[in-house]
Amino acid sequence: MANERTALAWVRTALALVAGGIGLTSVARLAGLSRVLDVVAVVLCAGGAGLAVVAVAGWRRREVAMRLDEPLPAPAALTWLGVAVAVAALVLAGYVALRDL
């Protein structure tokens, strides 16, 4: 059961990335803001889709390892997810800082 809960947590994170991208592009359209936000929104949505695929693949790898009584593999997406979120935050912060100049 813990493996399923972990996979669902990753899928929830992927869904949050997609929702954030959709929300960002919706707000950008309503406020008439630049295309930079649309690009960030597309990256967030694509990242969410990729993370959902990685979550299912990771669930499968851990499920097989448990059934074969092997050591559990480490999560493959954790590092790149952290880097991607940090980069998105920096891009948005830079956009807001430069927009107000």
Short mmCIF file of N, CA and C in Angstrom, two decimals:
data_model
loop_
_atom_site.label_atom_id
_atom_site.label_comp_id
_atom_site.label_asym_id
_atom_site.label_seq_id
_atom_site.Cartn_x
_atom_site.Cartn_y
_atom_site.Cartn_z
N MET A 1 0.81 -1.19 0.00
CA MET A 1 0.00 0.00 0.00
C MET A 1 0.85 1.26 0.00
N ALA A 2 2.00 1.23 0.65
CA ALA A 2 2.85 2.42 0.69
C ALA A 2 3.34 2.79 -0.71
N ASN A 3 3.61 1.79 -1.53
CA ASN A 3 4.06 2.06 -2.89
C ASN A 3 2.97 2.79 -3.68
N GLU A 4 1.73 2.39 -3.51
CA GLU A 4 0.64 3.05 -4.20
C GLU A 4 0.46 4.48 -3.71
N ARG A 5 0.57 4.69 -2.38
CA ARG A 5 0.44 6.04 -1.84
C ARG A 5 1.55 6.95 -2.36
N THR A 6 2.76 6.41 -2.46
CA THR A 6 3.87 7.20 -2.99
C THR A 6 3.62 7.57 -4.44
N ALA A 7 3.17 6.61 -5.23
CA ALA A 7 2.88 6.88 -6.64
C ALA A 7 1.78 7.92 -6.77
N LEU A 8 0.75 7.81 -5.93
CA LEU A 8 -0.34 8.79 -5.98
C LEU A 8 0.14 10.18 -5.56
N ALA A 9 1.09 10.25 -4.63
CA ALA A 9 1.65 11.55 -4.24
C ALA A 9 2.39 12.18 -5.41
N TRP A 10 3.14 11.37 -6.17
CA TRP A 10 3.84 11.88 -7.35
C TRP A 10 2.83 12.34 -8.40
N VAL A 11 1.77 11.58 -8.59
CA VAL A 11 0.74 11.97 -9.56
C VAL A 11 0.05 13.26 -9.11
N ARG A 12 -0.17 13.40 -7.81
CA ARG A 12 -0.75 14.63 -7.29
C ARG A 12 0.16 15.83 -7.56
N THR A 13 1.46 15.63 -7.40
CA THR A 13 2.41 16.69 -7.70
C THR A 13 2.38 17.04 -9.19
N ALA A 14 2.29 16.02 -10.03
CA ALA A 14 2.20 16.25 -11.48
C ALA A 14 0.94 17.03 -11.81
N LEU A 15 -0.15 16.68 -11.19
CA LEU A 15 -1.41 17.38 -11.41
C LEU A 15 -1.32 18.83 -10.94
N ALA A 16 -0.61 19.07 -9.84
CA ALA A 16 -0.43 20.44 -9.35
C ALA A 16 0.39 21.26 -10.35
N LEU A 17 1.40 20.66 -10.98
CA LEU A 17 2.17 21.37 -12.00
C LEU A 17 1.28 21.74 -13.19
N VAL A 18 0.47 20.80 -13.63
CA VAL A 18 -0.44 21.07 -14.75
C VAL A 18 -1.44 22.16 -14.36
N ALA A 19 -2.01 22.07 -13.18
CA ALA A 19 -2.97 23.07 -12.73
C ALA A 19 -2.31 24.44 -12.61
N GLY A 20 -1.08 24.47 -12.12
CA GLY A 20 -0.35 25.73 -12.03
C GLY A 20 -0.11 26.34 -13.40
N GLY A 21 0.24 25.51 -14.37
CA GLY A 21 0.44 26.00 -15.73
C GLY A 21 -0.83 26.54 -16.34
N ILE A 22 -1.92 25.84 -16.14
CA ILE A 22 -3.21 26.30 -16.67
C ILE A 22 -3.64 27.59 -15.98
N GLY A 23 -3.47 27.63 -14.67
CA GLY A 23 -3.82 28.85 -13.94
C GLY A 23 -2.97 30.04 -14.36
N LEU A 24 -1.68 29.80 -14.57
CA LEU A 24 -0.77 30.87 -14.97
C LEU A 24 -1.15 31.43 -16.34
N THR A 25 -1.44 30.57 -17.28
CA THR A 25 -1.80 31.05 -18.62
C THR A 25 -3.16 31.74 -18.61
N SER A 26 -4.07 31.28 -17.77
CA SER A 26 -5.38 31.92 -17.67
C SER A 26 -5.26 33.33 -17.09
N VAL A 27 -4.47 33.47 -16.04
CA VAL A 27 -4.26 34.79 -15.44
C VAL A 27 -3.54 35.71 -16.41
N ALA A 28 -2.57 35.17 -17.14
CA ALA A 28 -1.82 35.98 -18.10
C ALA A 28 -2.75 36.50 -19.20
N ARG A 29 -3.66 35.68 -19.65
CA ARG A 29 -4.60 36.11 -20.70
C ARG A 29 -5.56 37.19 -20.16
N LEU A 30 -6.06 36.99 -18.96
CA LEU A 30 -6.99 37.97 -18.39
C LEU A 30 -6.32 39.31 -18.13
N ALA A 31 -5.06 39.28 -17.74
CA ALA A 31 -4.35 40.51 -17.41
C ALA A 31 -3.63 41.10 -18.61
N GLY A 32 -3.64 40.40 -19.74
CA GLY A 32 -2.97 40.89 -20.94
C GLY A 32 -1.46 40.92 -20.80
N LEU A 33 -0.91 39.95 -20.09
CA LEU A 33 0.53 39.92 -19.86
C LEU A 33 1.28 39.24 -21.00
N SER A 34 2.56 39.26 -20.90
CA SER A 34 3.44 38.83 -21.99
C SER A 34 3.40 37.32 -22.25
N ARG A 35 4.03 36.95 -23.34
CA ARG A 35 4.13 35.55 -23.75
C ARG A 35 5.08 34.75 -22.87
N VAL A 36 5.92 35.43 -22.10
CA VAL A 36 6.85 34.72 -21.21
C VAL A 36 6.07 33.81 -20.27
N LEU A 37 4.97 34.31 -19.75
CA LEU A 37 4.16 33.50 -18.84
C LEU A 37 3.55 32.31 -19.56
N ASP A 38 3.20 32.49 -20.83
CA ASP A 38 2.67 31.36 -21.60
C ASP A 38 3.73 30.27 -21.77
N VAL A 39 4.97 30.69 -22.00
CA VAL A 39 6.06 29.72 -22.15
C VAL A 39 6.28 28.97 -20.84
N VAL A 40 6.30 29.69 -19.73
CA VAL A 40 6.46 29.04 -18.42
C VAL A 40 5.29 28.09 -18.17
N ALA A 41 4.08 28.49 -18.56
CA ALA A 41 2.91 27.64 -18.37
C ALA A 41 3.02 26.35 -19.19
N VAL A 42 3.49 26.46 -20.42
CA VAL A 42 3.67 25.26 -21.25
C VAL A 42 4.71 24.34 -20.63
N VAL A 43 5.80 24.91 -20.13
CA VAL A 43 6.85 24.10 -19.49
C VAL A 43 6.29 23.40 -18.25
N LEU A 44 5.50 24.11 -17.46
CA LEU A 44 4.90 23.49 -16.27
C LEU A 44 3.96 22.35 -16.65
N CYS A 45 3.13 22.57 -17.66
CA CYS A 45 2.19 21.51 -18.09
C CYS A 45 2.94 20.31 -18.65
N ALA A 46 3.96 20.56 -19.47
CA ALA A 46 4.75 19.46 -20.02
C ALA A 46 5.50 18.73 -18.91
N GLY A 47 6.00 19.48 -17.95
CA GLY A 47 6.69 18.85 -16.81
C GLY A 47 5.74 17.99 -16.00
N GLY A 48 4.52 18.46 -15.82
CA GLY A 48 3.52 17.66 -15.10
C GLY A 48 3.19 16.38 -15.83
N ALA A 49 3.09 16.46 -17.15
CA ALA A 49 2.82 15.25 -17.94
C ALA A 49 3.99 14.27 -17.83
N GLY A 50 5.19 14.79 -17.93
CA GLY A 50 6.37 13.93 -17.81
C GLY A 50 6.48 13.31 -16.43
N LEU A 51 6.17 14.09 -15.40
CA LEU A 51 6.23 13.57 -14.04
C LEU A 51 5.20 12.47 -13.81
N ALA A 52 4.03 12.58 -14.41
CA ALA A 52 3.02 11.52 -14.27
C ALA A 52 3.52 10.22 -14.87
N VAL A 53 4.18 10.31 -16.03
CA VAL A 53 4.74 9.10 -16.66
C VAL A 53 5.84 8.51 -15.79
N VAL A 54 6.71 9.37 -15.25
CA VAL A 54 7.80 8.90 -14.39
C VAL A 54 7.24 8.27 -13.12
N ALA A 55 6.14 8.82 -12.60
CA ALA A 55 5.53 8.26 -11.39
C ALA A 55 5.05 6.84 -11.62
N VAL A 56 4.40 6.61 -12.74
CA VAL A 56 3.91 5.26 -13.04
C VAL A 56 5.08 4.30 -13.26
N ALA A 57 6.10 4.77 -13.97
CA ALA A 57 7.28 3.91 -14.21
C ALA A 57 7.99 3.59 -12.89
N GLY A 58 8.10 4.58 -12.01
CA GLY A 58 8.73 4.34 -10.71
C GLY A 58 7.92 3.39 -9.86
N TRP A 59 6.60 3.54 -9.90
CA TRP A 59 5.73 2.62 -9.15
C TRP A 59 5.96 1.19 -9.64
N ARG A 60 6.04 1.03 -10.95
CA ARG A 60 6.25 -0.30 -11.53
C ARG A 60 7.59 -0.90 -11.11
N ARG A 61 8.65 -0.07 -11.15
CA ARG A 61 9.98 -0.56 -10.75
C ARG A 61 9.99 -1.00 -9.29
N ARG A 62 9.38 -0.21 -8.42
CA ARG A 62 9.35 -0.57 -7.00
C ARG A 62 8.46 -1.78 -6.75
N GLU A 63 7.38 -1.89 -7.49
CA GLU A 63 6.49 -3.04 -7.34
C GLU A 63 7.22 -4.33 -7.71
N VAL A 64 7.94 -4.32 -8.81
CA VAL A 64 8.71 -5.49 -9.23
C VAL A 64 9.79 -5.81 -8.20
N ALA A 65 10.49 -4.78 -7.71
CA ALA A 65 11.55 -5.01 -6.72
C ALA A 65 10.98 -5.62 -5.44
N MET A 66 9.82 -5.16 -5.00
CA MET A 66 9.22 -5.73 -3.79
C MET A 66 8.82 -7.18 -4.00
N ARG A 67 8.25 -7.47 -5.15
CA ARG A 67 7.80 -8.84 -5.41
C ARG A 67 8.97 -9.81 -5.53
N LEU A 68 10.11 -9.30 -6.01
CA LEU A 68 11.30 -10.15 -6.16
C LEU A 68 12.21 -10.08 -4.94
N ASP A 69 11.77 -9.38 -3.90
CA ASP A 69 12.53 -9.22 -2.65
C ASP A 69 13.91 -8.63 -2.91
N GLU A 70 13.95 -7.60 -3.75
CA GLU A 70 15.19 -6.89 -4.06
C GLU A 70 15.16 -5.53 -3.38
N PRO A 71 16.32 -4.86 -3.31
CA PRO A 71 16.32 -3.50 -2.74
C PRO A 71 15.47 -2.54 -3.59
N LEU A 72 14.82 -1.61 -2.91
CA LEU A 72 13.97 -0.67 -3.63
C LEU A 72 14.82 0.39 -4.33
N PRO A 73 14.51 0.69 -5.58
CA PRO A 73 15.26 1.73 -6.29
C PRO A 73 14.90 3.12 -5.78
N ALA A 74 15.85 4.02 -5.88
CA ALA A 74 15.62 5.41 -5.46
C ALA A 74 14.71 6.11 -6.46
N PRO A 75 13.99 7.13 -6.04
CA PRO A 75 13.15 7.87 -6.99
C PRO A 75 14.01 8.60 -8.02
N ALA A 76 13.72 8.38 -9.27
CA ALA A 76 14.53 8.95 -10.35
C ALA A 76 14.20 10.41 -10.60
N ALA A 77 12.99 10.83 -10.32
CA ALA A 77 12.55 12.17 -10.71
C ALA A 77 12.77 13.23 -9.65
N LEU A 78 13.18 12.85 -8.45
CA LEU A 78 13.24 13.80 -7.36
C LEU A 78 14.21 14.95 -7.64
N THR A 79 15.38 14.65 -8.13
CA THR A 79 16.38 15.69 -8.39
C THR A 79 15.92 16.64 -9.47
N TRP A 80 15.48 16.09 -10.61
CA TRP A 80 15.10 16.98 -11.71
C TRP A 80 13.82 17.74 -11.39
N LEU A 81 12.95 17.18 -10.55
CA LEU A 81 11.75 17.91 -10.17
C LEU A 81 12.12 19.13 -9.32
N GLY A 82 13.00 18.94 -8.37
CA GLY A 82 13.45 20.05 -7.54
C GLY A 82 14.13 21.14 -8.36
N VAL A 83 14.98 20.74 -9.30
CA VAL A 83 15.66 21.71 -10.17
C VAL A 83 14.64 22.44 -11.05
N ALA A 84 13.69 21.72 -11.61
CA ALA A 84 12.69 22.34 -12.49
C ALA A 84 11.83 23.35 -11.74
N VAL A 85 11.42 23.02 -10.54
CA VAL A 85 10.61 23.95 -9.76
C VAL A 85 11.43 25.19 -9.39
N ALA A 86 12.69 24.99 -9.03
CA ALA A 86 13.55 26.13 -8.71
C ALA A 86 13.76 27.03 -9.92
N VAL A 87 13.98 26.44 -11.09
CA VAL A 87 14.17 27.23 -12.31
C VAL A 87 12.90 28.00 -12.66
N ALA A 88 11.74 27.34 -12.57
CA ALA A 88 10.48 28.02 -12.86
C ALA A 88 10.27 29.19 -11.90
N ALA A 89 10.57 28.99 -10.63
CA ALA A 89 10.41 30.06 -9.65
C ALA A 89 11.35 31.22 -9.96
N LEU A 90 12.59 30.92 -10.33
CA LEU A 90 13.55 31.98 -10.67
C LEU A 90 13.13 32.74 -11.92
N VAL A 91 12.63 32.02 -12.93
CA VAL A 91 12.18 32.69 -14.16
C VAL A 91 11.01 33.63 -13.85
N LEU A 92 10.06 33.14 -13.08
CA LEU A 92 8.91 33.99 -12.74
C LEU A 92 9.32 35.18 -11.88
N ALA A 93 10.23 34.96 -10.92
CA ALA A 93 10.71 36.06 -10.09
C ALA A 93 11.46 37.09 -10.94
N GLY A 94 12.28 36.61 -11.86
CA GLY A 94 12.98 37.52 -12.76
C GLY A 94 12.03 38.29 -13.65
N TYR A 95 11.01 37.63 -14.13
CA TYR A 95 10.01 38.31 -14.97
C TYR A 95 9.31 39.42 -14.20
N VAL A 96 8.90 39.11 -12.97
CA VAL A 96 8.20 40.11 -12.16
C VAL A 96 9.14 41.27 -11.83
N ALA A 97 10.39 40.98 -11.51
CA ALA A 97 11.34 42.03 -11.17
C ALA A 97 11.63 42.93 -12.38
N LEU A 98 11.79 42.34 -13.55
CA LEU A 98 12.10 43.12 -14.74
C LEU A 98 10.88 43.87 -15.29
N ARG A 99 9.71 43.31 -15.07
CA ARG A 99 8.49 43.94 -15.56
C ARG A 99 8.23 45.25 -14.85
N ASP A 100 8.60 45.33 -13.59
CA ASP A 100 8.33 46.53 -12.79
C ASP A 100 9.37 47.63 -13.01
N LEU A 101 10.42 47.36 -13.76
CA LEU A 101 11.45 48.40 -13.99
C LEU A 101 11.01 49.45 -14.96
#
